XYZ file of C-alpha atoms in Angstrom:
562
model
C 97.502 -86.407 -30.094
C 99.970 -86.113 -27.225
C 103.758 -85.899 -27.242
C 106.565 -86.893 -24.931
C 107.745 -84.092 -22.644
C 111.456 -83.598 -23.281
C 111.923 -80.482 -21.156
C 114.660 -80.939 -18.545
C 115.522 -84.349 -19.996
C 117.293 -86.646 -17.537
C 119.635 -89.377 -18.778
C 119.255 -92.878 -17.311
C 121.362 -95.765 -18.627
C 119.393 -98.396 -16.681
C 116.566 -99.436 -19.018
C 114.583 -102.478 -18.065
C 113.892 -105.267 -20.537
C 110.264 -105.927 -21.433
C 109.039 -109.304 -20.194
C 106.450 -111.654 -21.635
C 104.441 -111.159 -18.463
C 104.104 -107.375 -19.014
C 100.572 -106.267 -19.828
C 99.914 -105.061 -23.374
C 99.224 -101.417 -22.629
C 100.593 -98.107 -23.924
C 101.700 -97.086 -20.438
C 104.161 -99.974 -20.323
C 105.760 -99.034 -23.633
C 105.601 -95.271 -23.131
C 107.615 -95.461 -19.929
C 110.486 -97.166 -21.764
C 110.209 -95.175 -25.010
C 109.930 -91.953 -23.048
C 113.219 -92.643 -21.280
C 114.905 -93.528 -24.586
C 113.781 -90.212 -26.058
C 114.941 -88.348 -22.941
C 118.303 -90.069 -23.302
C 118.589 -88.864 -26.893
C 117.747 -85.282 -25.926
C 120.142 -85.352 -22.977
C 122.940 -86.746 -25.157
C 122.280 -84.091 -27.791
C 122.731 -81.455 -25.121
C 125.891 -83.226 -24.015
C 127.400 -83.060 -27.511
C 126.610 -79.361 -27.596
C 127.864 -78.515 -24.119
C 130.556 -81.096 -23.346
C 133.592 -78.886 -22.964
C 135.727 -77.252 -20.319
C 137.773 -78.771 -17.525
C 137.498 -82.382 -16.385
C 135.631 -81.217 -13.287
C 133.139 -79.401 -15.511
C 132.748 -82.459 -17.714
C 132.183 -84.701 -14.705
C 129.612 -82.331 -13.226
C 127.836 -82.127 -16.581
C 127.625 -85.921 -16.761
C 126.361 -86.180 -13.184
C 123.779 -83.475 -13.835
C 122.333 -85.651 -16.595
C 121.068 -87.813 -13.707
C 119.872 -84.920 -11.551
C 116.137 -85.282 -10.958
C 115.290 -83.140 -7.938
C 113.343 -85.992 -6.387
C 113.152 -86.892 -2.708
C 114.146 -90.427 -1.717
C 113.468 -91.325 1.884
C 112.886 -93.952 4.527
C 111.268 -94.005 7.954
C 112.534 -96.245 10.741
C 110.618 -96.725 13.960
C 112.334 -96.199 17.263
C 113.345 -99.504 18.807
C 110.807 -99.196 21.630
C 108.051 -98.685 19.037
C 109.018 -101.490 16.651
C 112.283 -103.426 17.012
C 112.212 -104.575 13.374
C 115.124 -103.424 11.187
C 112.968 -102.810 8.126
C 111.742 -99.340 7.260
C 108.991 -97.658 5.281
C 109.794 -95.890 2.016
C 108.956 -92.185 1.799
C 108.259 -89.637 -0.945
C 109.592 -90.648 -4.369
C 111.059 -93.883 -2.995
C 107.558 -95.275 -2.467
C 107.019 -98.201 -4.841
C 110.709 -98.511 -5.703
C 112.617 -101.750 -5.186
C 116.282 -102.672 -4.953
C 118.206 -105.926 -4.926
C 121.966 -106.621 -5.114
C 123.585 -108.154 -8.188
C 126.357 -110.724 -8.732
C 128.926 -111.423 -11.448
C 126.294 -113.345 -13.411
C 122.963 -111.717 -12.495
C 122.089 -108.061 -12.808
C 119.298 -107.569 -10.298
C 116.693 -104.837 -10.468
C 117.652 -101.716 -8.546
C 115.302 -98.811 -9.194
C 117.745 -96.377 -7.587
C 120.474 -96.972 -10.165
C 121.302 -93.837 -12.112
C 118.916 -91.640 -10.143
C 119.924 -88.345 -8.587
C 122.450 -88.687 -5.802
C 122.536 -92.494 -6.198
C 124.144 -92.071 -9.641
C 127.935 -92.022 -9.845
C 130.897 -91.801 -12.170
C 134.090 -93.793 -11.805
C 136.997 -91.411 -12.123
C 140.718 -91.109 -11.597
C 141.654 -88.033 -9.639
C 143.220 -86.409 -6.609
C 142.563 -83.848 -3.889
C 144.164 -80.410 -4.088
C 145.609 -78.538 -1.125
C 142.302 -76.761 -0.521
C 140.538 -80.086 -0.117
C 138.704 -79.965 -3.447
C 138.611 -82.989 -5.708
C 140.232 -82.746 -9.149
C 139.094 -85.158 -11.850
C 141.851 -86.551 -14.074
C 140.108 -89.205 -16.201
C 136.513 -90.406 -16.479
C 135.619 -94.055 -17.068
C 134.057 -94.706 -20.506
C 135.043 -91.183 -21.600
C 138.835 -91.134 -21.398
C 140.911 -93.984 -22.773
C 143.553 -93.206 -20.162
C 141.229 -94.122 -17.291
C 142.619 -97.025 -15.269
C 141.580 -98.803 -12.081
C 145.101 -100.187 -11.646
C 147.367 -97.223 -12.469
C 145.674 -94.251 -10.825
C 143.616 -93.555 -7.710
C 140.051 -94.592 -8.516
C 137.047 -92.907 -6.943
C 133.281 -92.888 -7.232
C 131.951 -89.396 -7.802
C 128.427 -88.402 -6.705
C 126.293 -85.308 -6.766
C 126.160 -83.671 -3.352
C 123.381 -85.034 -1.175
C 121.003 -82.676 0.555
C 119.576 -84.390 3.621
C 116.309 -83.841 5.454
C 115.943 -85.443 8.869
C 112.946 -85.623 11.171
C 112.902 -87.095 14.661
C 109.821 -87.696 16.785
C 108.503 -90.100 19.402
C 107.804 -92.729 16.765
C 111.094 -92.746 14.931
C 113.314 -91.109 12.371
C 112.832 -89.975 8.772
C 115.857 -89.615 6.506
C 115.384 -88.172 3.015
C 118.013 -87.316 0.400
C 117.877 -85.292 -2.787
C 120.279 -83.781 -5.285
C 118.423 -80.481 -4.775
C 118.121 -78.248 -1.723
C 114.368 -77.874 -1.344
C 114.431 -75.588 1.722
C 116.688 -74.473 4.546
C 115.833 -77.695 6.404
C 117.688 -79.679 3.763
C 121.317 -79.734 4.870
C 124.268 -80.478 2.579
C 126.108 -83.676 3.421
C 129.137 -83.130 5.624
C 131.766 -84.109 3.067
C 130.514 -81.434 0.666
C 131.014 -78.497 3.043
C 134.277 -76.647 2.400
C 136.205 -75.130 5.316
C 134.831 -71.700 4.309
C 131.248 -72.991 4.385
C 130.645 -73.048 0.633
C 129.261 -76.222 -0.931
C 131.090 -78.603 -3.237
C 128.982 -79.716 -6.218
C 130.106 -83.326 -5.890
C 131.711 -85.705 -3.403
C 134.312 -88.394 -4.141
C 134.606 -91.687 -2.237
C 137.613 -93.984 -2.733
C 136.462 -97.056 -4.639
C 138.968 -99.388 -2.949
C 140.720 -99.951 0.348
C 144.200 -98.469 0.325
C 147.115 -100.534 -0.954
C 150.481 -99.372 -2.250
C 151.101 -98.681 -5.920
C 154.357 -99.627 -7.661
C 156.052 -96.590 -6.099
C 154.981 -97.495 -2.579
C 152.387 -94.704 -2.398
C 149.047 -95.320 -0.661
C 146.512 -95.714 -3.454
C 142.907 -96.592 -4.251
C 143.610 -99.109 -7.004
C 142.419 -102.549 -8.057
C 144.438 -105.736 -7.728
C 146.570 -105.039 -4.649
C 146.652 -106.247 -1.074
C 145.443 -103.530 1.319
C 148.060 -102.378 3.811
C 147.439 -102.588 7.540
C 146.727 -99.290 9.280
C 145.733 -97.715 12.566
C 144.431 -94.181 13.088
C 147.989 -93.022 13.615
C 149.764 -94.945 10.861
C 147.103 -94.101 8.270
C 147.458 -90.396 9.021
C 151.237 -90.607 8.662
C 151.186 -92.697 5.461
C 148.381 -90.835 3.712
C 149.995 -87.469 4.411
C 152.827 -88.505 2.132
C 150.295 -87.753 -0.618
C 149.577 -84.363 0.990
C 148.242 -83.021 4.277
C 144.780 -82.846 2.685
C 144.465 -86.645 2.909
C 143.399 -88.833 5.820
C 141.574 -92.130 6.251
C 137.820 -92.517 5.704
C 135.934 -89.866 7.652
C 132.703 -90.203 9.588
C 131.077 -88.120 6.856
C 132.257 -90.540 4.147
C 130.875 -93.517 6.037
C 127.570 -91.858 6.905
C 126.774 -90.791 3.334
C 127.256 -94.307 1.997
C 125.309 -95.913 4.857
C 122.507 -93.459 4.176
C 122.310 -94.609 0.556
C 122.130 -98.235 1.669
C 119.439 -97.645 4.280
C 117.258 -95.702 1.849
C 117.740 -97.945 -1.197
C 117.179 -101.215 0.658
C 114.856 -99.829 3.374
C 116.633 -101.636 6.195
C 119.084 -100.885 8.969
C 120.267 -104.503 8.922
C 122.903 -104.148 6.207
C 124.056 -107.771 6.457
C 120.561 -109.000 5.547
C 121.103 -107.505 2.077
C 124.864 -107.807 1.589
C 126.627 -109.665 4.380
C 130.196 -108.715 3.499
C 133.259 -110.767 4.401
C 132.615 -111.341 8.105
C 132.120 -115.146 8.177
C 135.278 -116.365 6.392
C 137.375 -117.615 9.294
C 138.771 -120.805 7.740
C 142.100 -122.638 7.938
C 142.739 -126.183 6.771
C 145.725 -128.444 6.157
C 146.988 -130.128 3.015
C 145.739 -133.704 2.727
C 148.090 -134.658 -0.113
C 151.731 -133.563 -0.298
C 152.979 -132.167 -3.618
C 156.069 -130.401 -4.919
C 156.469 -127.610 -7.489
C 152.795 -126.593 -7.548
C 150.590 -123.508 -7.297
C 147.793 -125.357 -5.578
C 146.970 -127.164 -2.370
C 144.967 -130.393 -2.001
C 142.463 -130.299 0.869
C 139.364 -132.262 1.835
C 136.239 -131.670 -0.215
C 134.312 -130.636 2.867
C 136.916 -127.965 3.651
C 137.045 -126.816 0.025
C 133.379 -125.826 0.222
C 134.394 -122.959 2.512
C 136.584 -121.326 -0.145
C 135.507 -118.963 -2.931
C 137.065 -118.522 -6.365
C 138.370 -114.960 -6.514
C 138.928 -114.831 -2.767
C 142.277 -114.143 -1.121
C 144.271 -116.792 0.783
C 147.742 -117.438 2.126
C 149.591 -120.766 2.181
C 152.442 -121.677 4.476
C 153.590 -123.409 7.640
C 153.869 -122.189 11.205
C 157.388 -121.007 12.010
C 156.870 -120.640 15.755
C 155.128 -122.426 18.611
C 152.466 -121.387 21.062
C 153.059 -121.358 24.815
C 151.560 -124.872 24.824
C 154.239 -126.072 22.411
C 151.867 -126.394 19.442
C 152.213 -124.926 15.941
C 151.346 -121.232 15.992
C 148.796 -120.864 13.194
C 147.872 -117.253 13.899
C 147.525 -115.307 10.646
C 149.929 -112.733 12.034
C 152.719 -115.317 11.813
C 154.964 -114.772 8.772
C 155.349 -118.508 8.192
C 151.701 -118.904 7.209
C 152.315 -116.618 4.212
C 155.750 -117.913 3.196
C 154.637 -120.126 0.291
C 151.837 -117.949 -1.123
C 151.178 -114.527 0.383
C 147.641 -113.106 0.047
C 147.023 -114.551 -3.395
C 143.866 -115.044 -5.448
C 142.060 -118.365 -5.778
C 141.736 -119.042 -9.504
C 140.022 -122.412 -9.548
C 138.659 -125.175 -7.300
C 138.215 -128.642 -8.769
C 137.858 -132.250 -7.633
C 141.129 -134.100 -7.060
C 139.673 -137.491 -6.143
C 136.589 -138.777 -4.383
C 137.631 -137.259 -1.039
C 139.734 -134.238 -1.905
C 139.707 -131.058 -3.961
C 142.484 -128.932 -5.461
C 142.529 -125.218 -4.707
C 144.575 -123.338 -7.332
C 146.092 -119.928 -6.657
C 147.841 -117.263 -8.704
C 151.268 -117.144 -7.095
C 152.902 -115.353 -9.988
C 154.490 -118.550 -11.261
C 156.313 -119.205 -7.984
C 155.983 -122.929 -7.221
C 155.976 -124.396 -3.725
C 155.780 -127.642 -1.779
C 152.853 -128.585 0.427
C 154.963 -130.881 2.612
C 155.058 -130.218 6.372
C 157.954 -128.504 8.122
C 159.265 -128.758 11.677
C 159.846 -126.265 14.511
C 161.755 -127.580 17.554
C 160.689 -131.100 16.672
C 157.015 -130.175 16.275
C 155.478 -130.992 12.890
C 153.888 -127.967 11.212
C 151.506 -128.895 8.394
C 151.076 -126.779 5.283
C 147.977 -124.670 5.847
C 145.757 -122.580 3.616
C 144.198 -119.616 5.441
C 141.433 -117.310 4.289
C 142.500 -113.662 4.312
C 140.755 -110.335 3.749
C 140.154 -109.838 0.040
C 142.571 -108.007 -2.209
C 141.097 -104.971 -3.940
C 139.085 -105.454 -7.114
C 137.228 -108.566 -5.983
C 133.952 -106.958 -7.031
C 135.140 -105.499 -10.342
C 132.977 -107.919 -12.335
C 129.734 -107.422 -10.408
C 127.118 -106.474 -13.001
C 125.176 -103.897 -11.005
C 125.931 -100.900 -8.816
C 125.520 -103.014 -5.667
C 126.369 -106.639 -4.943
C 128.934 -109.393 -4.383
C 130.709 -111.677 -6.897
C 128.838 -114.949 -6.218
C 126.639 -114.704 -3.129
C 125.476 -111.584 -1.332
C 124.699 -113.392 1.908
C 127.363 -116.108 2.260
C 129.454 -113.914 4.562
C 132.576 -114.777 2.547
C 132.628 -111.955 -0.006
C 132.969 -108.186 -0.135
C 130.348 -106.108 -1.908
C 130.046 -102.891 -3.825
C 127.616 -100.258 -2.614
C 126.753 -97.857 -5.419
C 130.176 -98.472 -6.896
C 132.326 -98.518 -3.760
C 133.938 -101.817 -2.732
C 133.332 -102.535 0.955
C 133.496 -105.076 3.765
C 136.459 -107.028 2.414
C 137.334 -108.563 5.795
C 139.028 -105.719 7.699
C 138.387 -103.518 10.666
C 138.560 -100.004 9.232
C 139.749 -97.036 11.336
C 138.021 -93.669 10.973
C 140.429 -90.939 9.949
C 138.880 -87.877 11.613
C 137.022 -89.318 14.602
C 138.277 -90.834 17.849
C 136.680 -91.809 21.139
C 137.897 -90.025 24.240
C 137.428 -91.482 27.723
C 137.262 -88.864 30.463
C 136.115 -89.638 34.009
C 134.960 -93.082 32.804
C 132.670 -91.610 30.104
C 133.357 -92.225 26.409
C 132.434 -89.566 23.836
C 133.119 -89.133 20.110
C 135.442 -86.309 19.056
C 135.740 -85.096 15.470
C 138.210 -82.844 13.662
C 136.731 -81.274 10.523
C 140.052 -80.251 8.974
C 142.558 -83.091 8.650
C 145.449 -80.657 8.098
C 145.086 -79.747 11.785
C 145.246 -83.315 13.065
C 148.244 -85.037 14.618
C 148.816 -88.624 15.637
C 148.121 -87.522 19.236
C 144.418 -87.452 18.416
C 141.944 -85.237 20.264
C 144.389 -83.082 22.204
C 143.696 -79.619 20.723
C 140.747 -77.267 20.316
C 140.493 -78.354 16.687
C 138.672 -81.440 17.947
C 135.000 -81.087 18.852
C 133.269 -83.223 21.479
C 129.858 -84.611 20.576
C 126.991 -84.054 22.968
C 126.277 -87.705 23.681
C 128.048 -90.621 25.369
C 128.733 -94.169 24.218
C 127.191 -96.996 26.281
C 129.496 -98.819 28.688
C 129.312 -102.456 27.536
C 131.767 -103.541 30.243
C 133.869 -105.757 28.013
C 131.117 -107.382 25.957
C 129.385 -107.248 22.604
C 125.911 -105.743 22.507
C 123.737 -104.815 19.532
C 122.914 -101.252 18.564
C 119.315 -100.052 18.924
C 119.807 -96.281 18.740
C 122.364 -93.799 17.426
C 123.263 -90.455 18.894
C 122.495 -87.263 16.999
C 123.840 -83.747 17.300
C 122.215 -81.008 15.242
C 125.596 -79.268 14.989
C 127.340 -82.468 13.849
C 124.621 -84.426 12.015
C 127.003 -86.770 10.164
C 128.730 -88.082 13.287
C 126.483 -90.886 14.474
C 127.570 -93.534 16.942
C 125.675 -95.790 19.368
C 123.866 -94.472 22.439
C 121.684 -97.511 23.149
C 122.363 -101.257 22.856
C 119.080 -103.081 23.396
C 118.849 -104.817 20.002
C 119.774 -108.281 18.735
C 121.681 -109.580 15.729
C 118.459 -109.391 13.699
C 116.682 -106.337 15.155
C 117.417 -102.635 15.350
C 120.641 -101.870 13.530
C 121.676 -105.531 14.046
C 125.334 -104.429 14.331
C 127.626 -104.872 17.297
C 129.252 -102.402 19.677
C 132.152 -103.412 21.909
C 133.648 -101.332 24.690
C 135.844 -102.267 27.601
C 134.661 -101.763 31.180
C 134.750 -97.979 31.350
C 134.347 -97.970 35.131
C 137.880 -99.322 35.463
C 139.429 -97.455 32.507
C 141.497 -94.312 32.961
C 141.402 -91.218 30.784
C 142.584 -92.212 27.290
C 141.636 -92.349 23.609
C 140.348 -95.140 21.390
C 140.321 -95.449 17.622
C 137.000 -96.082 15.897
C 137.107 -99.399 14.044
C 134.193 -100.144 11.740
C 132.978 -102.730 9.204
C 134.372 -105.917 10.778
C 137.105 -108.487 10.107
C 136.912 -112.095 8.845
C 135.593 -113.561 12.072
C 133.129 -110.896 13.230
C 130.062 -112.814 12.116
C 126.708 -111.269 12.952
C 128.203 -108.307 14.822
C 129.674 -106.834 11.608
C 127.900 -104.373 9.335
C 127.648 -100.736 8.324
C 127.181 -99.485 11.935
C 129.613 -101.912 13.624
C 131.920 -100.231 16.174
C 134.903 -101.738 17.998
C 136.055 -99.126 20.539
C 138.678 -100.832 22.719
C 142.016 -100.109 21.055
C 144.422 -97.201 21.295
C 145.186 -94.912 18.365
C 148.238 -96.965 17.329
C 146.588 -100.391 17.226
C 146.898 -102.281 13.952
C 147.543 -105.835 12.809
C 146.580 -108.000 9.840
C 142.889 -107.422 10.648
C 142.996 -103.653 9.986
C 143.070 -101.632 6.767
C 142.014 -98.123 5.755
C 140.411 -96.196 2.915
C 141.646 -92.868 1.549
C 139.318 -89.911 2.030
C 138.837 -86.998 -0.346
C 136.771 -85.163 2.283
C 139.297 -84.629 5.064
C 139.121 -80.848 4.739
C 135.576 -79.825 5.574
C 133.614 -77.189 7.426
C 131.321 -77.921 10.318
C 128.411 -75.929 8.880
C 127.438 -74.500 5.530
C 127.555 -70.737 5.126
C 124.218 -68.991 5.568
């Protein structure tokens, strides 16, 4: 007689349902029963040991998922194989992952495993740059996505990388297996010691009721540049800045390993194809809806964010100015949620919005004798659009429509904004563009890379001469392994990284700095994605297309202590 091994029991809440197509064999049942028994043992230990500070409780809960396994992927160099897909390595071999929706929980074998597991928490960053847990979802009744900063908390990743003539291996684990396994950048304290966990803001930053930049659900993200995000976020403390290169890299790494592709949009497209404006076809008064053609209504998504209004200025050609930066286009309903879309008659549909009870007219207005129709415009999504997605990854309705944000292991992303990096800028010197990074955000100023606190990377960005090209290779510095930006642009929208890079003509550009804008706005289309980089704008550039994410990892060290 044999028994289940319950030594070092690991908790996993993701238990698959047996199907009628499963073979009738003990191995099938033992796998499920074995995990149930491990869960019981792990929970028994939790009851015994669950005490101490909130940080200790959070670490205990995360350690229930710690498995010491190695999850990896190999990608060929572009000149070997241009395909975006990779080959799973080590313990990832045989695993599968698919994104979920609000109605379908897809199978994702990485859920709840090691450094893919996460807790949702409320918390803050102390002056030393260490994260402090306040409340834990499903543990503390006080936890709230709408009242307090909400973060996803993960065990620190240890990363093994291998480069050769064929390609690149990237492997992550929650355990440091040898000196070759380096702690992720966001986990390294300024003194070189290692943080046990890393927090990533769940939402883009919008203001709370007190006007403070916050990672909360149900608000409209504010517009930020590198400079304005640094100024605004420092009101919370000098230990805050916008999303760092380390934050972005750790999440991209999870995506590339879990889904075994560099083409992020092939799995979850994000909100990069939602560039729609249309006029009212029927005029109404005292409503919270707009009647538009049925064909136009097909472009809108329930839950998405829109504005309704009329142009209040004219273009140089004397036509209605329907740019989304115009205040008139938001005057009747400003960045509100679509609640329902239904047929109005055989040719038209009614799009209902939550305007807080404020009624409006959809009649046209006039500017200098020019008729300005009432227009509904798609906008980047308000935060919380993915709160009802059933899995750890996925979009509300469709993962590939290009109209919706997605969550990636808990973090809401790609909601229709360009997103500035908070600790990395591009510096142009003698017509060559290089990345610069500052590892301690308390030493940064809005002037950017002007002091010795900023470190130049050892590679240059391609000169695209005022055009979009697709990324085929990223730079790598052994001293700065988390700072990865394009060095080659030979790919297409469906090969290599399948993400776009845009630079101006560097041959005619003087010495200056550029902010690093990632992700992609509503109209980016195929160029958007996890590795997207728009590198043409100064450090102060921001408009309605830009928003930022708080970082809990602004105070870091460059290397771990020996």
